Structure formats: structure tokens, C-alpha cells
Amino acid sequence: MPQLHHNRLMPLEDFLPTVAFVAKSLSDENRLRILLCVHEAKKSVSGIVEELNLSQPLVSHHLKELRRSLLVKVERRGPFVYYEIADARIVPILAALKDLATDLLAARTTF
Amino acid sequence: MPQLHHNRLMPLEDFLPTVAFVAKSLSDENRLRILLCVHEAKKSVSGIVEELNLSQPLVSHHLKELRRSLLVKVERRGPFVYYEIADARIVPILAALKDLATDLLAARTTF
DNA sequence: CTCATATATCAATAATCATTTATATACTTA
DNA sequence: TAAGTATATAAATGATTATTGATATATGAG
């Protein structure tokens, strides 16, 4: 088990491609809805489709993208494929982005 | 000064378009480089151009996008236009994204 | 094996976007 | 006003992407 928690010692600047890649995965509203959906509980594709009222190919497409960025985990059980959030820390990060954005908007519209 | 800090009470789900919009602004490596560049100090466009070795129109283009998402503030002084980070809280958020992404990658490559 | 269902992939389309080159605008100085 | 510099915008291009409709693959039931 070599270097545990080496992450916090590495400068942010060296990981900008990685950060940009993850941010791109978070840059679509439907993907964020799917991400929060599978954060509540492990969900099948059809479950997500019904819950979010999106087409099945669209959900599969976005799930593929979320898999590419490792934000979700997959598990096949019978004919169903279940997705769940890979790391719950993404949610407070999204909340922090929301807080920041709303503060910036509030400051912008305050005269 | 109506409802201060109303943000934390609002559910994340209601702000997914906003979050997606900000995330899109963070989804380009050059924009992230510019953002960190103007985080160090207030910088002119030409200063950013030299420091990052990007073309001037490209830097102007990305600065426009960062302005659209309110992540940077602008100030004209003489012929120079200075940009600075609008809210320093974006940096720890980026660091958290980096930590999360590297952890996910490490877990992925651990067998 | 056949059928029904769950999910993934393919093809096509329209839209968005990053980048470059060229040009326009804004400001300062002489 | 004319010239020079700083920045922004425009036009063009190639690349990526979100979405849809059709089809393929995979799994389980009978």
C-alpha cells in the first residue's frame, strides 16, 4: 500500500486536465440529475429513466459518461444494471458550487 | 438587505442548471489555468497571455466565458484591463475535485 | 430454442465550443 | 489628429456533444 493520501501534497496546477475532465462530466444538467438520483440509492437504468423522464438511450449515454469519469459504479444483477454513486463526496462539492454560484449571482444583482 | 444566507436552505436539485453552468466554465484546462493565474494576483490580459503562453484572442475569449459565469471580476485601468478572481472559494472547490478525482483514479487502478 | 424485457450501441442531426487569423475598438501619447 | 499599444470582436474551421430513433446485445422465463 504505497503512499497513502499523497493527493493533498500534490499541487493543484499539476492536475488541471483531470479537474477539467471531471468538471466536464458535471457540466450537463441531465447528468447532474442522474448523479443525484443514484446518490439516493442504487438504481437500475429503467428506474432512472422513469424517475427523471428521460429517454433510455439518453440515460445510457450519460451513464457511460459518468462511468468514464468514474463518478458512478456499475453492478449487473440479472437483466438489470444498477448504478450507484462512486463517492458521496461529490455531493457536498456540488453544494459548494451551488452556494458559490448563488452568492455570485446575488452579489451581481445587488445594487 | 433581505434574507442573508438563504442559499444553504435551498435544495441542490433546484439549482442544477446553475451548477451545470458553472461546471461548464470549469471544464476547460486553459480556463482553469487562467482562473488560477488571476487568483495569485490581479493580472492584465497581456500578463496572462505571457504567463500562460496562450494567444491573446484565446485568452480574451476564455476571460469572457469566466465573466459570464461571474468567476472573475474586471477592472479597467488606462489601456489595461485587469482581471482578478471574484471569489477565492472556487480554489478549495477545485482542490476538492482534484482530491476526489485522484482518489477515484487510485481506486480504479488498485488491484 | 423462442420470446419478452433490459440495456447498450449506432447513425444522424443540430448545437455548442475551442482555436486561429484578421480586424475592430479603446486608450495614451506626441 | 496621428500613431502605437492593449483588448475585444468577427469570421471561419474543426472537434466535440446532446439528443433522437432505430437496432443490436444480453439476460431470464417458458
Short mmCIF file of C-alpha atoms (C1' of nucleotides) in Angstrom, two decimals:
data_model
loop_
_atom_site.label_atom_id
_atom_site.label_comp_id
_atom_site.label_asym_id
_atom_site.label_seq_id
_atom_site.Cartn_x
_atom_site.Cartn_y
_atom_site.Cartn_z
CA MET A 1 0.00 0.00 0.00
CA PRO A 2 2.35 2.74 -1.21
CA GLN A 3 1.93 6.44 -0.32
CA LEU A 4 -1.46 6.79 1.30
CA HIS A 5 -3.11 10.19 0.86
CA HIS A 6 -0.39 11.51 -1.40
CA ASN A 7 -3.09 13.60 -3.04
CA ARG A 8 -3.12 16.62 -0.72
CA LEU A 9 0.58 17.16 -1.23
CA MET A 10 0.37 17.47 -4.98
CA PRO A 11 -0.18 20.95 -6.38
CA LEU A 12 -3.49 21.68 -8.00
CA GLU A 13 -1.81 23.05 -11.12
CA ASP A 14 -0.48 19.61 -12.00
CA PHE A 15 -3.98 18.18 -12.16
CA LEU A 16 -5.85 20.74 -14.20
CA PRO A 17 -6.55 18.30 -17.06
CA THR A 18 -8.02 15.87 -14.54
CA VAL A 19 -10.08 18.59 -12.86
CA ALA A 20 -11.30 19.86 -16.23
CA PHE A 21 -12.27 16.32 -17.19
CA VAL A 22 -14.36 15.78 -14.06
CA ALA A 23 -15.88 19.26 -14.35
CA LYS A 24 -16.95 18.44 -17.90
CA SER A 25 -18.79 15.43 -16.56
CA LEU A 26 -20.61 17.75 -14.16
CA SER A 27 -21.41 20.34 -16.81
CA ASP A 28 -24.67 18.83 -18.01
CA GLU A 29 -27.93 19.23 -16.11
CA ASN A 30 -29.23 15.79 -17.01
CA ARG A 31 -26.01 14.17 -15.85
CA LEU A 32 -26.28 16.01 -12.54
CA ARG A 33 -29.86 14.83 -12.17
CA ILE A 34 -28.75 11.26 -12.81
CA LEU A 35 -25.90 11.65 -10.34
CA LEU A 36 -28.19 12.85 -7.56
CA CYS A 37 -30.69 10.16 -8.49
CA VAL A 38 -28.18 7.36 -7.98
CA HIS A 39 -26.93 9.08 -4.83
CA GLU A 40 -30.21 8.39 -3.05
CA ALA A 41 -29.90 4.69 -3.70
CA LYS A 42 -28.68 2.09 -6.14
CA LYS A 43 -30.90 2.44 -9.20
CA SER A 44 -31.48 0.45 -12.37
CA VAL A 45 -31.34 2.20 -15.72
CA SER A 46 -35.08 1.83 -16.19
CA GLY A 47 -35.60 3.19 -12.69
CA ILE A 48 -33.61 6.29 -13.60
CA VAL A 49 -35.48 6.60 -16.88
CA GLU A 50 -38.84 6.58 -15.11
CA GLU A 51 -37.78 8.82 -12.27
CA LEU A 52 -36.26 11.51 -14.46
CA ASN A 53 -38.49 11.21 -17.53
CA LEU A 54 -35.58 10.92 -19.92
CA SER A 55 -35.27 8.58 -22.89
CA GLN A 56 -33.49 5.30 -22.24
CA PRO A 57 -30.72 5.87 -24.80
CA LEU A 58 -30.08 9.30 -23.34
CA VAL A 59 -29.77 7.90 -19.84
CA SER A 60 -27.45 5.13 -21.06
CA HIS A 61 -25.35 7.72 -22.87
CA HIS A 62 -24.97 9.91 -19.82
CA LEU A 63 -24.29 6.93 -17.58
CA LYS A 64 -21.48 5.98 -19.91
CA GLU A 65 -20.01 9.44 -19.48
CA LEU A 66 -20.38 9.24 -15.69
CA ARG A 67 -18.63 5.88 -15.79
CA ARG A 68 -15.81 7.37 -17.87
CA SER A 69 -15.19 9.93 -15.16
CA LEU A 70 -15.53 7.21 -12.51
CA LEU A 71 -18.30 9.09 -10.73
CA VAL A 72 -20.62 6.06 -10.69
CA LYS A 73 -20.19 2.36 -10.08
CA VAL A 74 -21.99 -0.35 -12.03
CA GLU A 75 -23.29 -3.70 -10.94
CA ARG A 76 -25.22 -6.16 -13.06
CA ARG A 77 -27.91 -8.24 -11.37
CA GLY A 78 -29.89 -10.41 -13.71
CA PRO A 79 -31.14 -8.42 -16.64
CA PHE A 80 -30.87 -5.20 -14.66
CA VAL A 81 -27.84 -2.96 -14.43
CA TYR A 82 -27.64 -0.99 -11.25
CA TYR A 83 -25.76 2.25 -10.88
CA GLU A 84 -24.72 3.95 -7.69
CA ILE A 85 -22.62 6.92 -6.80
CA ALA A 86 -18.94 6.04 -6.57
CA ASP A 87 -18.01 8.58 -3.91
CA ALA A 88 -20.53 10.57 -1.92
CA ARG A 89 -18.06 13.44 -1.52
CA ILE A 90 -19.19 14.70 -4.91
CA VAL A 91 -22.45 15.92 -3.39
CA PRO A 92 -21.03 18.48 -0.93
CA ILE A 93 -18.76 19.64 -3.74
CA LEU A 94 -21.79 20.27 -5.90
CA ALA A 95 -23.46 22.02 -2.98
CA ALA A 96 -20.41 24.23 -2.55
CA LEU A 97 -20.55 25.10 -6.24
CA LYS A 98 -24.22 25.95 -5.84
CA ASP A 99 -23.56 28.17 -2.82
CA LEU A 100 -20.75 29.93 -4.60
CA ALA A 101 -22.77 30.46 -7.76
CA THR A 102 -25.80 31.78 -5.93
CA ASP A 103 -23.64 34.13 -3.88
CA LEU A 104 -22.00 35.43 -7.03
CA LEU A 105 -25.42 35.93 -8.62
CA ALA A 106 -26.74 37.67 -5.52
CA ALA A 107 -23.75 40.00 -5.42
CA ARG A 108 -24.22 40.68 -9.11
CA THR A 109 -27.85 41.73 -8.76
CA THR A 110 -27.33 43.76 -5.60
CA PHE A 111 -27.12 47.49 -6.31
CA MET B 1 -30.79 43.51 2.95
CA PRO B 2 -33.34 40.73 2.57
CA GLN B 3 -32.69 37.12 3.60
CA LEU B 4 -28.99 36.77 4.21
CA HIS B 5 -27.54 33.32 3.52
CA HIS B 6 -30.77 31.93 2.16
CA ASN B 7 -28.60 29.75 -0.05
CA ARG B 8 -27.88 26.88 2.31
CA LEU B 9 -31.57 26.34 2.82
CA MET B 10 -32.35 25.85 -0.84
CA PRO B 11 -32.17 22.27 -2.13
CA LEU B 12 -29.40 21.43 -4.52
CA GLU B 13 -31.84 19.92 -7.01
CA ASP B 14 -33.38 23.33 -7.67
CA PHE B 15 -30.05 24.72 -8.84
CA LEU B 16 -28.77 22.04 -11.16
CA PRO B 17 -28.85 24.33 -14.23
CA THR B 18 -26.79 26.86 -12.30
CA VAL B 19 -24.34 24.23 -11.09
CA ALA B 20 -24.05 22.78 -14.59
CA PHE B 21 -23.39 26.25 -15.94
CA VAL B 22 -20.55 26.93 -13.51
CA ALA B 23 -19.13 23.45 -14.01
CA LYS B 24 -19.05 24.06 -17.75
CA SER B 25 -16.94 27.13 -17.08
CA LEU B 26 -14.54 24.92 -15.14
CA SER B 27 -14.44 22.19 -17.79
CA ASP B 28 -11.62 23.63 -19.88
CA GLU B 29 -7.98 23.32 -18.88
CA ASN B 30 -7.00 26.71 -20.27
CA ARG B 31 -9.81 28.39 -18.38
CA LEU B 32 -8.67 26.71 -15.18
CA ARG B 33 -5.13 27.89 -15.81
CA ILE B 34 -6.39 31.44 -16.31
CA LEU B 35 -8.50 31.19 -13.17
CA LEU B 36 -5.55 30.11 -11.03
CA CYS B 37 -3.40 32.74 -12.71
CA VAL B 38 -5.72 35.58 -11.68
CA HIS B 39 -6.08 34.01 -8.26
CA GLU B 40 -2.44 34.76 -7.43
CA ALA B 41 -2.94 38.42 -8.15
CA LYS B 42 -4.79 40.91 -10.29
CA LYS B 43 -3.45 40.41 -13.82
CA SER B 44 -3.76 42.25 -17.10
CA VAL B 45 -4.75 40.34 -20.22
CA SER B 46 -1.27 40.69 -21.67
CA GLY B 47 0.16 39.48 -18.36
CA ILE B 48 -1.97 36.36 -18.58
CA VAL B 49 -1.03 35.88 -22.22
CA GLU B 50 2.69 35.97 -21.41
CA GLU B 51 2.42 33.86 -18.28
CA LEU B 52 0.41 31.09 -19.89
CA ASN B 53 1.74 31.23 -23.44
CA LEU B 54 -1.69 31.43 -25.00
CA SER B 55 -2.79 33.64 -27.87
CA GLN B 56 -4.36 36.94 -26.92
CA PRO B 57 -7.72 36.29 -28.61
CA LEU B 58 -7.91 32.91 -26.92
CA VAL B 59 -7.30 34.45 -23.51
CA SER B 60 -9.88 37.16 -24.19
CA HIS B 61 -12.36 34.52 -25.28
CA HIS B 62 -11.90 32.46 -22.12
CA LEU B 63 -11.99 35.55 -19.93
CA LYS B 64 -15.33 36.41 -21.48
CA GLU B 65 -16.61 32.97 -20.52
CA LEU B 66 -15.25 33.36 -16.98
CA ARG B 67 -17.01 36.71 -16.76
CA ARG B 68 -20.25 35.14 -17.96
CA SER B 69 -20.10 32.71 -15.07
CA LEU B 70 -19.12 35.56 -12.72
CA LEU B 71 -15.95 33.76 -11.64
CA VAL B 72 -13.73 36.76 -12.37
CA LYS B 73 -14.02 40.49 -11.84
CA VAL B 74 -12.84 43.10 -14.33
CA GLU B 75 -11.32 46.49 -13.79
CA ARG B 76 -10.05 48.82 -16.46
CA ARG B 77 -7.06 51.00 -15.65
CA GLY B 78 -5.78 53.03 -18.52
CA PRO B 79 -5.31 50.91 -21.59
CA PHE B 80 -5.01 47.79 -19.46
CA VAL B 81 -7.84 45.56 -18.32
CA TYR B 82 -7.17 43.75 -15.09
CA TYR B 83 -8.84 40.55 -14.09
CA GLU B 84 -8.98 39.01 -10.66
CA ILE B 85 -10.75 36.09 -9.10
CA ALA B 86 -14.26 37.01 -7.97
CA ASP B 87 -14.43 34.61 -5.03
CA ALA B 88 -11.45 32.70 -3.68
CA ARG B 89 -13.71 29.87 -2.51
CA ILE B 90 -13.51 28.43 -6.00
CA VAL B 91 -9.95 27.26 -5.34
CA PRO B 92 -10.66 24.83 -2.48
CA ILE B 93 -13.58 23.56 -4.51
CA LEU B 94 -11.21 22.80 -7.38
CA ALA B 95 -8.82 21.17 -4.92
CA ALA B 96 -11.65 19.01 -3.60
CA LEU B 97 -12.46 17.96 -7.16
CA LYS B 98 -8.81 17.11 -7.69
CA ASP B 99 -8.64 15.04 -4.50
CA LEU B 100 -11.82 13.22 -5.39
CA ALA B 101 -10.69 12.53 -8.94
CA THR B 102 -7.27 11.27 -7.92
CA ASP B 103 -8.82 9.05 -5.26
CA LEU B 104 -11.21 7.60 -7.81
CA LEU B 105 -8.35 7.01 -10.21
CA ALA B 106 -6.24 5.41 -7.50
CA ALA B 107 -9.09 3.12 -6.51
CA ARG B 108 -9.58 2.24 -10.17
CA THR B 109 -6.00 1.20 -10.71
CA THR B 110 -5.68 -0.68 -7.43
CA PHE B 111 -5.98 -4.44 -7.86
"C1'" DC C 1 -34.66 -22.59 -28.68
"C1'" DT C 2 -38.08 -18.73 -28.62
"C1'" DC C 3 -39.92 -14.82 -26.65
"C1'" DA C 4 -40.03 -10.79 -23.84
"C1'" DT C 5 -37.53 -7.39 -21.41
"C1'" DA C 6 -33.41 -4.53 -20.00
"C1'" DT C 7 -29.63 -2.15 -21.59
"C1'" DA C 8 -26.22 -0.71 -24.88
"C1'" DT C 9 -24.83 0.88 -29.26
"C1'" DC C 10 -25.34 3.04 -33.93
"C1'" DA C 11 -26.45 6.53 -37.20
"C1'" DA C 12 -27.93 11.02 -37.95
"C1'" DT C 13 -28.72 15.80 -36.70
"C1'" DA C 14 -28.24 20.08 -34.65
"C1'" DA C 15 -25.85 22.71 -31.41
"C1'" DT C 16 -22.01 24.13 -28.88
"C1'" DC C 17 -17.23 25.08 -28.43
"C1'" DA C 18 -12.01 25.74 -28.68
"C1'" DT C 19 -8.86 27.70 -31.59
"C1'" DT C 20 -6.83 30.62 -35.23
"C1'" DT C 21 -6.40 34.63 -38.26
"C1'" DA C 22 -7.81 39.02 -39.22
"C1'" DT C 23 -9.88 43.18 -37.88
"C1'" DA C 24 -12.03 46.49 -34.94
"C1'" DT C 25 -12.27 49.25 -30.72
"C1'" DA C 26 -10.32 51.77 -26.80
"C1'" DC C 27 -6.91 54.32 -24.64
"C1'" DT C 28 -2.46 57.07 -24.39
"C1'" DT C 29 0.98 59.95 -26.08
"C1'" DA C 30 3.05 63.04 -29.13
"C1'" DT D 1 -5.25 64.47 -35.09
"C1'" DA D 2 -1.96 60.56 -35.94
"C1'" DA D 3 0.44 56.63 -34.28
"C1'" DG D 4 1.12 52.89 -31.22
"C1'" DT D 5 -0.38 49.63 -27.90
"C1'" DA D 6 -3.97 46.84 -25.25
"C1'" DT D 7 -8.01 44.38 -25.62
"C1'" DA D 8 -12.17 42.78 -27.79
"C1'" DT D 9 -14.75 41.01 -31.50
"C1'" DA D 10 -15.67 38.64 -36.08
"C1'" DA D 11 -15.34 35.05 -39.26
"C1'" DA D 12 -14.03 30.54 -40.27
"C1'" DT D 13 -12.90 25.81 -39.12
"C1'" DG D 14 -12.62 21.50 -36.93
"C1'" DA D 15 -13.98 18.91 -32.95
"C1'" DT D 16 -16.96 17.54 -29.57
"C1'" DT D 17 -21.54 16.76 -27.77
"C1'" DA D 18 -26.60 16.29 -26.55
"C1'" DT D 19 -30.48 14.21 -28.35
"C1'" DT D 20 -33.48 11.15 -31.06
"C1'" DG D 21 -34.98 6.95 -33.48
"C1'" DA D 22 -33.66 2.51 -34.84
"C1'" DT D 23 -31.27 -1.58 -33.88
"C1'" DA D 24 -28.27 -4.74 -31.54
"C1'" DT D 25 -26.90 -7.39 -27.43
"C1'" DA D 26 -27.75 -9.68 -23.12
"C1'" DT D 27 -30.45 -11.96 -19.73
"C1'" DG D 28 -34.17 -14.77 -17.90
"C1'" DA D 29 -38.69 -17.30 -18.49
"C1'" DG D 30 -41.19 -20.77 -20.54
#
